[in-house]
Coordinates of C-alpha atoms in Angstrom, one line a residue:
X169 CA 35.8 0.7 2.1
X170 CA 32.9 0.4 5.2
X171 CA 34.4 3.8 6.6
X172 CA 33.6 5.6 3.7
X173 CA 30.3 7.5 3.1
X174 CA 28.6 6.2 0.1
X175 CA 24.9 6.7 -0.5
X176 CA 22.8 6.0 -3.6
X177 CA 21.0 8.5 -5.9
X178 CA 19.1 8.2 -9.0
X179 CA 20.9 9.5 -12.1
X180 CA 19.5 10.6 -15.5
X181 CA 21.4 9.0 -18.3
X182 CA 21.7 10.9 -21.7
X183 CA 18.9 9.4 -24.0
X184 CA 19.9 6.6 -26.2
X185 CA 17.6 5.1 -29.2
X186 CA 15.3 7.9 -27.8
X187 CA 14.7 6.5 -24.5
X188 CA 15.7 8.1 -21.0
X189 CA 16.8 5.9 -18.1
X190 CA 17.1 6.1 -14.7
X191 CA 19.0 4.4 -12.7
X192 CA 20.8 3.9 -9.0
X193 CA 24.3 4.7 -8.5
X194 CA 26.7 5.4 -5.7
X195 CA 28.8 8.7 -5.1
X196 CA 31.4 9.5 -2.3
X197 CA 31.7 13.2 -1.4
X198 CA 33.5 12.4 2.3
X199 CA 31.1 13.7 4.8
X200 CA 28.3 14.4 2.5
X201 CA 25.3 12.0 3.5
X202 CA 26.2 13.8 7.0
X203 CA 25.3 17.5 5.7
X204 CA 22.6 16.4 3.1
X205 CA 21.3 13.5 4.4
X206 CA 17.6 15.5 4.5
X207 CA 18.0 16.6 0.7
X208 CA 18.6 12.9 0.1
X209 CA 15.7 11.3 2.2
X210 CA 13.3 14.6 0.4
X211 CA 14.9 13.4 -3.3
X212 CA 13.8 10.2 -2.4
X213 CA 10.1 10.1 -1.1
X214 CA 8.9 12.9 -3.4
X215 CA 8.0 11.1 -6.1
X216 CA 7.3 7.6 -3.7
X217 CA 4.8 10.0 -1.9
X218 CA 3.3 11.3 -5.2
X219 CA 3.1 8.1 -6.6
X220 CA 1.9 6.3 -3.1
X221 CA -1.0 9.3 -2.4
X222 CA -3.0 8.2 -6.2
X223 CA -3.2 4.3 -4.6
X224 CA -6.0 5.6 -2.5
X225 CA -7.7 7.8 -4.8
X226 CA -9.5 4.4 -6.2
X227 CA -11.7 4.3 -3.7
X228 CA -12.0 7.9 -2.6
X229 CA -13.4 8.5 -5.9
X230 CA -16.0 5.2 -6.1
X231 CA -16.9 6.7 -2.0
X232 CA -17.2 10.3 -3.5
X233 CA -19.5 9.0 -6.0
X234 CA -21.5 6.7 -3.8
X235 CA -21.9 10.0 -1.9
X236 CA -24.2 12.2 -4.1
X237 CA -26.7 9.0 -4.3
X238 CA -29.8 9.7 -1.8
X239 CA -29.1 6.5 0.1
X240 CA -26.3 6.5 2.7
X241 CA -26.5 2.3 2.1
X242 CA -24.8 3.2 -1.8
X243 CA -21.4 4.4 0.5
X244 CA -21.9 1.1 2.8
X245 CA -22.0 -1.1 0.2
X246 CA -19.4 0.3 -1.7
X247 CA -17.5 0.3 2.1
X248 CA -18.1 -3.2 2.8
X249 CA -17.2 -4.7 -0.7
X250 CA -14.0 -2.1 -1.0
X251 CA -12.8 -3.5 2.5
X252 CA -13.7 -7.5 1.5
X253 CA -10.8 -6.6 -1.5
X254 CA -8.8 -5.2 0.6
X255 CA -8.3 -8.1 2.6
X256 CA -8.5 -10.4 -0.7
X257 CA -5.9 -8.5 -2.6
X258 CA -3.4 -6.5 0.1
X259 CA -2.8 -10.2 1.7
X260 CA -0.6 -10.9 -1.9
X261 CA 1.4 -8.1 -1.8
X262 CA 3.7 -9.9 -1.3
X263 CA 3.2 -10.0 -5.1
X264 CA 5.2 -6.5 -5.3
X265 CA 7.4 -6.9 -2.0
X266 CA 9.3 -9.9 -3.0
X267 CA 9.5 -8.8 -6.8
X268 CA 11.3 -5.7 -5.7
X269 CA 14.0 -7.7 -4.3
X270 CA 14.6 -10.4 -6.5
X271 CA 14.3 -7.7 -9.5
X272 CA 16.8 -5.5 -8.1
X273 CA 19.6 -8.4 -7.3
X274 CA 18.8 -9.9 -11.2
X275 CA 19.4 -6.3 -12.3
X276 CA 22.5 -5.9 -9.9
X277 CA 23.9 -9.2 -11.3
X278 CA 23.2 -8.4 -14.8
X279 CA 21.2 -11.9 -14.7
X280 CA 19.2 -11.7 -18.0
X281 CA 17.2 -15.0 -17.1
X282 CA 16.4 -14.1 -13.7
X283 CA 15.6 -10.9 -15.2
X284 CA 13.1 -12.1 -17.2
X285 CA 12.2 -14.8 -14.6
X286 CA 11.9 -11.8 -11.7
X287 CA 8.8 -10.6 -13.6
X288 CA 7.4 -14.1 -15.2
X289 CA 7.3 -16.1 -11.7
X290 CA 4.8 -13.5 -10.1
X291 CA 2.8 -12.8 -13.0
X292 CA 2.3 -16.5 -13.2
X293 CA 1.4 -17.0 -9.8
X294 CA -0.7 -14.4 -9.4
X295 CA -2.7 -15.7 -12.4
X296 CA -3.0 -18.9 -10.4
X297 CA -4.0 -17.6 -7.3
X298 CA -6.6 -14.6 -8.9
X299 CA -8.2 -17.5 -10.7
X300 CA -8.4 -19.6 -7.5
X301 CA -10.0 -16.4 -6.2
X302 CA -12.6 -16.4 -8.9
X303 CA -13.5 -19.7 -9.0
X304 CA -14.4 -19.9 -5.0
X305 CA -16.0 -16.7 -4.7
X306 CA -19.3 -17.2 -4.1
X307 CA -18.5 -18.9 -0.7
X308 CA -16.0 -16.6 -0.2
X309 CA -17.7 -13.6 -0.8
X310 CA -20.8 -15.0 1.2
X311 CA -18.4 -15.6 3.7
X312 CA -16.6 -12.0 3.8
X313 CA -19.8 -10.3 4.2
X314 CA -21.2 -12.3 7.1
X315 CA -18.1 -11.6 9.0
X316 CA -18.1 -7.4 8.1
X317 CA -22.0 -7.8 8.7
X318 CA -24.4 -4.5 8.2
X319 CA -28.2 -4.0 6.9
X320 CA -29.8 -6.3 5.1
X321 CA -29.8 -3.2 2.0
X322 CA -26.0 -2.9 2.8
X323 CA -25.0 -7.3 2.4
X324 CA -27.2 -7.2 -0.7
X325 CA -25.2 -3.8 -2.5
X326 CA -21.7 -4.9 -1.1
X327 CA -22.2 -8.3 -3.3
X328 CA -23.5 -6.7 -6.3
X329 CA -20.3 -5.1 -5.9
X330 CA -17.8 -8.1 -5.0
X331 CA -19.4 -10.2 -7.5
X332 CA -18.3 -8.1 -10.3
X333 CA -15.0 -7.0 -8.8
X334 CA -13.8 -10.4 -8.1
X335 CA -13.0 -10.8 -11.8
X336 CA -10.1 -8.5 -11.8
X337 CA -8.1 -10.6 -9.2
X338 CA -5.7 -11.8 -11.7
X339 CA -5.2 -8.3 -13.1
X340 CA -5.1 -6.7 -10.0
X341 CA -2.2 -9.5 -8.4
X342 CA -0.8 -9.6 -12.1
X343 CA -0.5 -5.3 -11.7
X344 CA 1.1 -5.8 -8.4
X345 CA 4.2 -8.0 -9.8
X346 CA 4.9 -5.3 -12.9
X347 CA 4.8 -2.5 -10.3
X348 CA 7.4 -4.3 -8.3
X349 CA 9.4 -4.8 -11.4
X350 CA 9.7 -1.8 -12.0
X351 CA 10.7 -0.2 -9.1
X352 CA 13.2 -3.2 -8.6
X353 CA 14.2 -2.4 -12.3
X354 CA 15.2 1.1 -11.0
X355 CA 12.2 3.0 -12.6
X356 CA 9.5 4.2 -9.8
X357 CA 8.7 6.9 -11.7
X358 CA 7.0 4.6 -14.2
X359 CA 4.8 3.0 -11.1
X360 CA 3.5 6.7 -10.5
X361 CA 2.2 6.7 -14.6
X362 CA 0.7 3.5 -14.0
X363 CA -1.0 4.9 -11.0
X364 CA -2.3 8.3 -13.0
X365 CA -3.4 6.3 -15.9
X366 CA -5.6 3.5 -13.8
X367 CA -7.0 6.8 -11.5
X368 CA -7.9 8.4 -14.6
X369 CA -9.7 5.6 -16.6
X370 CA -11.3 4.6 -13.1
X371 CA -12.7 8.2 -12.6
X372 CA -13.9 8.9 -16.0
X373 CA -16.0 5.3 -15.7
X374 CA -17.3 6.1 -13.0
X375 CA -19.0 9.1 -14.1
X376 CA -20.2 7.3 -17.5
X377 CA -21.5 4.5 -15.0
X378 CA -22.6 5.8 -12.4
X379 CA -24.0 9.5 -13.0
X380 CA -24.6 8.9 -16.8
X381 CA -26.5 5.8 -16.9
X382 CA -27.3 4.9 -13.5
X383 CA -25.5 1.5 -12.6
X384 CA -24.8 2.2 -8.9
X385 CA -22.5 0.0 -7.4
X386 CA -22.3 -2.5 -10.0
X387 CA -21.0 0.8 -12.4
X388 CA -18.6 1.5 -10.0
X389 CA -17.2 -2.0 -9.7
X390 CA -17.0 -2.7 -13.5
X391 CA -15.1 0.7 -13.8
X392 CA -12.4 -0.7 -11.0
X393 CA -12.5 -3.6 -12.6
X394 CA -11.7 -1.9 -16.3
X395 CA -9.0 0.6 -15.0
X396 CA -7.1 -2.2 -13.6
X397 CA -7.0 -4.0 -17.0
X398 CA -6.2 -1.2 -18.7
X399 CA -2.8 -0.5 -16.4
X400 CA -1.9 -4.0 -16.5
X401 CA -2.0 -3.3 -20.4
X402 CA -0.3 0.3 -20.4
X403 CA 2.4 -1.8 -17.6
X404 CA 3.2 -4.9 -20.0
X405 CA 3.4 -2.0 -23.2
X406 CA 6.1 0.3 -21.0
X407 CA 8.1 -2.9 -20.2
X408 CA 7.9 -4.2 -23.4
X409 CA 9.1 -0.4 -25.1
X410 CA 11.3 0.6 -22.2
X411 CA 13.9 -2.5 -21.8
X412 CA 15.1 -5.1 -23.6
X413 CA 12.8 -7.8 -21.9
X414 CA 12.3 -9.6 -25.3
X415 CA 16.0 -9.6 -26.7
X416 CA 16.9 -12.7 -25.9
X417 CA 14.8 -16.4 -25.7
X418 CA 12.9 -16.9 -22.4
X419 CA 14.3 -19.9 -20.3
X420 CA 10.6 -21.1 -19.0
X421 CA 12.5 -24.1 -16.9
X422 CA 14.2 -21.3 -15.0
X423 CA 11.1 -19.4 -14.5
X424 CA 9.2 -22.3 -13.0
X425 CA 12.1 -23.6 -11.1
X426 CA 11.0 -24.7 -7.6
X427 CA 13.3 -23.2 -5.7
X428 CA 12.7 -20.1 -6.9
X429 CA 8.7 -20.2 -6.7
X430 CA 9.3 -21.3 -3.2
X431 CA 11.9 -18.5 -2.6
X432 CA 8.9 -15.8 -3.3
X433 CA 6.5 -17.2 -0.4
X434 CA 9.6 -18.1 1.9
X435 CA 11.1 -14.1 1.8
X436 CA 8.3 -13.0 2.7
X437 CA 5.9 -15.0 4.9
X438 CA 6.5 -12.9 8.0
X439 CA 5.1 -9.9 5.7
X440 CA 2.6 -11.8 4.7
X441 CA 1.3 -12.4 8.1
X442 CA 1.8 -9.1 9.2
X443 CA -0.3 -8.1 6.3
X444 CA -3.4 -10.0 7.0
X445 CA -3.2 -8.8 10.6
X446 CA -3.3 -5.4 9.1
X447 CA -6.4 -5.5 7.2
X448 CA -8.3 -7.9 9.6
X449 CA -8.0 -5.1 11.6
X450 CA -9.5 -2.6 9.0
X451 CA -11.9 -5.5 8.3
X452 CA -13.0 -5.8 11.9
X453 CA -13.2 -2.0 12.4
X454 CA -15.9 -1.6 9.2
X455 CA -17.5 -4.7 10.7
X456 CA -17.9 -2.6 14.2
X457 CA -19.2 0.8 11.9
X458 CA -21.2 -1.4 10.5
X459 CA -23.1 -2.2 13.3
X460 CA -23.7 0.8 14.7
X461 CA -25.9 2.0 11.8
X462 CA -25.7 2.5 8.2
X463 CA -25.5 6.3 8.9
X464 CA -22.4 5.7 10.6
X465 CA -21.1 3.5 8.8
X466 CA -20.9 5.6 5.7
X467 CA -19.5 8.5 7.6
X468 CA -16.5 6.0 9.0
X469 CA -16.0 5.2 5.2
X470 CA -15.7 8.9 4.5
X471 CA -13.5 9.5 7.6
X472 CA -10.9 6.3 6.6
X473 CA -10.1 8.2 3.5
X474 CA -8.3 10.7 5.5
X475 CA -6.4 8.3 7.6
X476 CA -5.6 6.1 4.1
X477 CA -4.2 10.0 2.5
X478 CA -2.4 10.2 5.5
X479 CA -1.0 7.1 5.6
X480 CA -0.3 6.6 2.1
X481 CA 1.6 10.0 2.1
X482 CA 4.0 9.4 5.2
X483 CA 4.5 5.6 3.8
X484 CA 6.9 7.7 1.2
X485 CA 9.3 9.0 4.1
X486 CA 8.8 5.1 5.4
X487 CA 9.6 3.4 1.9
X488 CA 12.6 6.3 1.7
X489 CA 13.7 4.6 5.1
X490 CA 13.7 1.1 3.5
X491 CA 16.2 1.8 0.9
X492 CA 18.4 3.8 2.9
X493 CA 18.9 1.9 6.1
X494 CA 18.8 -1.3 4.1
X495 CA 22.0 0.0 2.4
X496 CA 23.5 1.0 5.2
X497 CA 23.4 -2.2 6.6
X498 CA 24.4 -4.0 3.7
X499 CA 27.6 -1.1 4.0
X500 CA 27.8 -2.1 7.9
X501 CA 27.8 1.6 8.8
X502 CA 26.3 2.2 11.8
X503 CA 26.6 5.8 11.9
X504 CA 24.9 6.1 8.4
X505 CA 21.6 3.9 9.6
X506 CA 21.4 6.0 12.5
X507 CA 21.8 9.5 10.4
X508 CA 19.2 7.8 7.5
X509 CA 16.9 6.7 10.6
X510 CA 17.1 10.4 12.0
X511 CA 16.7 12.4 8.9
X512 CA 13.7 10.1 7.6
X513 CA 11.8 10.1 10.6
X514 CA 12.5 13.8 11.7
X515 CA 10.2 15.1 8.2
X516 CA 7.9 12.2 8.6
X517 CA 7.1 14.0 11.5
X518 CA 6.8 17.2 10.2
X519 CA 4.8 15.5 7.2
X520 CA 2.3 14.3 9.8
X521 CA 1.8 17.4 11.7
X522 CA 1.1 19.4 7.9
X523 CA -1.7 16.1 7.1
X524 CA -3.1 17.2 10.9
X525 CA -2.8 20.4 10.3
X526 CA -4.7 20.7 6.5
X527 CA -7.7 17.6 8.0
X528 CA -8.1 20.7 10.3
X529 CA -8.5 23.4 8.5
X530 CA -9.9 22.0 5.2
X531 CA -11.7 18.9 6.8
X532 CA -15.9 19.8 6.8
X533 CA -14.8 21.0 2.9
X534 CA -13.3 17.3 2.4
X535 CA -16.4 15.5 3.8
X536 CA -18.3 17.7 1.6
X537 CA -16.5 16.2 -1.5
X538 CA -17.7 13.2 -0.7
X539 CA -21.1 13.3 0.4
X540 CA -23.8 15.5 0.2
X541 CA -26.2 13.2 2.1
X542 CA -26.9 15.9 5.4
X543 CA -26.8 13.0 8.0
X544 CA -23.6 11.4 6.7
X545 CA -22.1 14.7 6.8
X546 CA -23.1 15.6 10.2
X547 CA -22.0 11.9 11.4
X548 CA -18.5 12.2 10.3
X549 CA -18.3 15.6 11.2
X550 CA -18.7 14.9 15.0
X551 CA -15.8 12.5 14.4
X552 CA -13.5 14.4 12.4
X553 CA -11.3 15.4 15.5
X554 CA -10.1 11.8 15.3
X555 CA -8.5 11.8 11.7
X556 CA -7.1 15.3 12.6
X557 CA -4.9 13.6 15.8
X558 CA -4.6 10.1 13.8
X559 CA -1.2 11.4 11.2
X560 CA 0.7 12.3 14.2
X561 CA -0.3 9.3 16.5
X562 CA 0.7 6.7 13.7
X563 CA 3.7 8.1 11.7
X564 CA 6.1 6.2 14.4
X565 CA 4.9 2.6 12.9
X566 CA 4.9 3.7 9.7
X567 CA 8.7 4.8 9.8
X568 CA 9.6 2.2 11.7
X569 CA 7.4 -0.5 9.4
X570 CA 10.2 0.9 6.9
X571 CA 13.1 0.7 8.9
X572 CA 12.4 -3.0 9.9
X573 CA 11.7 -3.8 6.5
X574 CA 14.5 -2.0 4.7
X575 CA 17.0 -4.3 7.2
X576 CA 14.4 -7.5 6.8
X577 CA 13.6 -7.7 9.8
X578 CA 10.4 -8.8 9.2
X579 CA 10.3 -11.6 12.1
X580 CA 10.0 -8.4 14.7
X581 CA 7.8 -6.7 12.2
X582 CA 5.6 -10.1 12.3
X583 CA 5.0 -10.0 16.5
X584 CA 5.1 -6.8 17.0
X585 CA 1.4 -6.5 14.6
X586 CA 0.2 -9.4 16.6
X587 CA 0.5 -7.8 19.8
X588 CA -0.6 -4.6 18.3
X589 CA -3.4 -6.5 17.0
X590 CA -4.5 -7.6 20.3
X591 CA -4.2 -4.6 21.6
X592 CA -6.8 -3.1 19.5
X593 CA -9.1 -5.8 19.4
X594 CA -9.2 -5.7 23.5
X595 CA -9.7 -2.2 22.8
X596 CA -12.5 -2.2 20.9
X597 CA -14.1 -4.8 23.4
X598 CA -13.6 -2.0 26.2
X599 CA -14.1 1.2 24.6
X600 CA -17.2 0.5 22.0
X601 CA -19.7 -0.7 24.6
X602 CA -18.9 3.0 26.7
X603 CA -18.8 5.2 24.2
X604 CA -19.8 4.0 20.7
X605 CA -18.3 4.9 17.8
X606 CA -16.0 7.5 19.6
X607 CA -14.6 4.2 21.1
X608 CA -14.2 2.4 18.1
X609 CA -12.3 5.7 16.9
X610 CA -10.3 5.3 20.3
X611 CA -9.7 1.8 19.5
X612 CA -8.5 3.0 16.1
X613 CA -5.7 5.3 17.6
X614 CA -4.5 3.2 20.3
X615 CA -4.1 0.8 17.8
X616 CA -1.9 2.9 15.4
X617 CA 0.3 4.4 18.6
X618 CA 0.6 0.5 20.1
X619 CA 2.0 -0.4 16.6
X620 CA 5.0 2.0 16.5
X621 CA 5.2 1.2 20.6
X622 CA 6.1 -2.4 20.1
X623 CA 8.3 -2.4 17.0
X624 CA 10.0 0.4 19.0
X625 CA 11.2 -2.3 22.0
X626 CA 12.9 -4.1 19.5
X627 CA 14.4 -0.7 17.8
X628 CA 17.6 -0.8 20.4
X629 CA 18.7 -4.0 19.6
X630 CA 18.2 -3.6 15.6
X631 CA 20.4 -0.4 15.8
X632 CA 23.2 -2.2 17.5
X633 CA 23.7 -5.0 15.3
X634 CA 23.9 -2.6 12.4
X635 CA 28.1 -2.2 11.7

């Protein structure tokens, strides 16, 4: 059975009761994954890429539109409250991570309960926790901003922000547990809808808001805050019309079973660390921005979007390596993990240099999109070469983020951010004081390289327990 090449691929099943499913399955051409193993990695990210490169498109668009105001503090306030979110919401992704999992093995079991259960359990936690969110958030908030610091016109905009914003927490952890269940479900491609239909909302409210009547940053806010109510909605509706979630009674003392709730921290706590010590990072680099001026500032905000396109897109290739070397470790086949490793990273690389090469050719025209302010625009210009080199400098931690993942081994994933974290912050205590924000942008790269460096020592041992 282990010497024999099998690989998975999604299959289109004929419609039945007028609905089209998709779904995971196996094949065995002998040698195949050998010849095609590029095809299969491509088939693969595609749509994870598509679907990954509207996630930052939220707040492109709120930047863009923060942009054509005549104050540069309207992109800084926007900057600052975006990044306080950030570090509120991306620490429970976990929310998604774990759901994936436990999804797929109820699905894989044909586990009806746990079926149910595998989408229940989160969405109840993260009720819990988004309303534990909301009902400390003034210190919190007050908290999150005298850490990221900035003008006295930036704190007071980046709270008009977070103070409407923090009402979607719930809805926002709630989204990330019916994304997960979907893709664990076998049905990405519904993730990418969801994604089109909360970017679309979110843009159109935004121009009401903010260019129709005037509401600045609170107009932005309030149209996050509605797009992500109105894809938890369209998310529930899709599961509700596209399985047969409600077929059966739900068993509510299976849901809440201990074990199980404790099972969805306990999977994945090392993520969750290595989580927080990614956005603290963002966080700490805004912070920096921010006290170099609110000019620069808003032309770092402008500049992260090309590094979160970037990042966003190559995380496709990186999520493609999850599956695929976390199934051929479940197979034992050595050769396959290091063919899937190969072929994945091999066009993430040729992914990064295309990002590198368009920021280049195309990138004044980007930072025009989103600002019109003559100062910002000059600011970020000066540092755009950074973003050009940044795709190719950081596409060896995102693949190997994947690879690590996709075999959970997350306890290496965990210390290798910590030393990368480190690293960066002893950076940015060198290289700012020289040379400003160039250092901070130094800071930023070393920081990106040092995490693919340091998952990469543990690389040769990973590969030889595989088989």
């Amino acid at each position: 059975m282990w010497g024999r090449p099998y690989y998975w691929t999604i299959t289109r099943t004929a419609p039945r009761c007028g609905k089209t499913h998709f779904f995971f399955e196996t094949i065995d051409p002998a040698g195949f994954f050998l010849t095609n193993q590029y095809k299969r990695i491509l088939t693969l990210a595609t749509p994870l890429i598509i679907s990954n490169l509207t996630v930052p498109l939220l707040g492109a668009v709120d930047t863009a539109v923060m942009g054509h105001l005549p104050d540069p503090a309207y992109i800084g306030g926007v900057a600052v409250g975006s990044t306080i979110f950030s570090f509120l919401f991306w620490g429970f992704g976990f929310l998604k991570m774990g759901t994936v999992g436990f999804t797929a093995q109820a699905f894989g079991a044909d586990n009806k309960d746990e079926q149910q259960a595998s989408l229940l359990r989160p969405i109840a936690l993260s009720i819990v926790l988004g309303f534990l969110l909301i009902l400390f958030q003034i210190p919190l908030l007050m908290l999150c901003v005298d850490l990221i610091d900035g003008s006295p016109q930036v704190r007071a905009l980046s709270l008009d922000y977070s103070y409407i914003r923090i009402w979607s927490a719930p809805i926002t952890l709630a989204n990330y547990a019916v994304i997960g269940w979907l893709i664990g479900k076998g049905e990405p491609r519904l993730t990418f809808i969801l994604q089109i239909i909360i970017n679309t909302v979110n843009i159109l409210l935004d121009l009401l808001f903010v260019i129709e009547l005037g509401w600045g940053v609170e107009g932005v806010s309030l149209a996050t805050v509605i797009a992500e109510t109105v894809g938890l909605l369209a998310g529930v509706w899709i599961i509700l019309k596209r399985s047969n979630f409600l077929n059966q009674n739900i068993n509510w003392t299976n849901v809440f079973e201990a074990t199980h709730i404790r099972a969805l921290f306990t999977v994945n706590r090392d993520i969750f660390i290595r989580t927080l010590c990614l956005i603290f990072s963002f966080a700490y680099f805004t912070r920096i921005g921010a006290g170099l001026g609110d000019n620069t500032l808003a032309a770092n905000a402008v500049l992260m979007h090309f590094l979160y396109f970037s990042s966003y897109g190559l995380d496709g290739f990186a999520h493609a390596a999850e599956i695929t070397t976390g199934y051929a470790k479940g197979k034992k086949d050595n050769r396959e993990f290091r063919s899937v490793v190969k072929a994945s990273s091999f066009m993430a690389l040729l992914t990064s240099v295309a990002f590198s090469l368009i920021f280049f050719a195309a990138g004044n025209v980007i930072i025009g999109l989103f600002t019109d302010i003559e100062s910002v625009k000059e600011t970020a210009q000066a540092y755009l070469l950074w973003v050009i080199l940044l795709p190719m400098v950081s596409v060896g931690s995102f693949q190997l983020d994947g690879i690590f993942i996709g075999t959970t081994q997350t306890k290496e994933l965990r210390n290798a951010m910590i030393q990368s974290l480190i690293i960066f912050l002893a950076s940015t205590w060198v290289f700012v004081p020289l040379w400003g924000n160039n250092g901070l942008w130094l800071s930023m790269a070393i920081y990106m390289a040092s995490r693919g460096l340091t998952l990469l020592r543990y690389y040769p041992a990973l590969a030889r327990s595989i088989g």
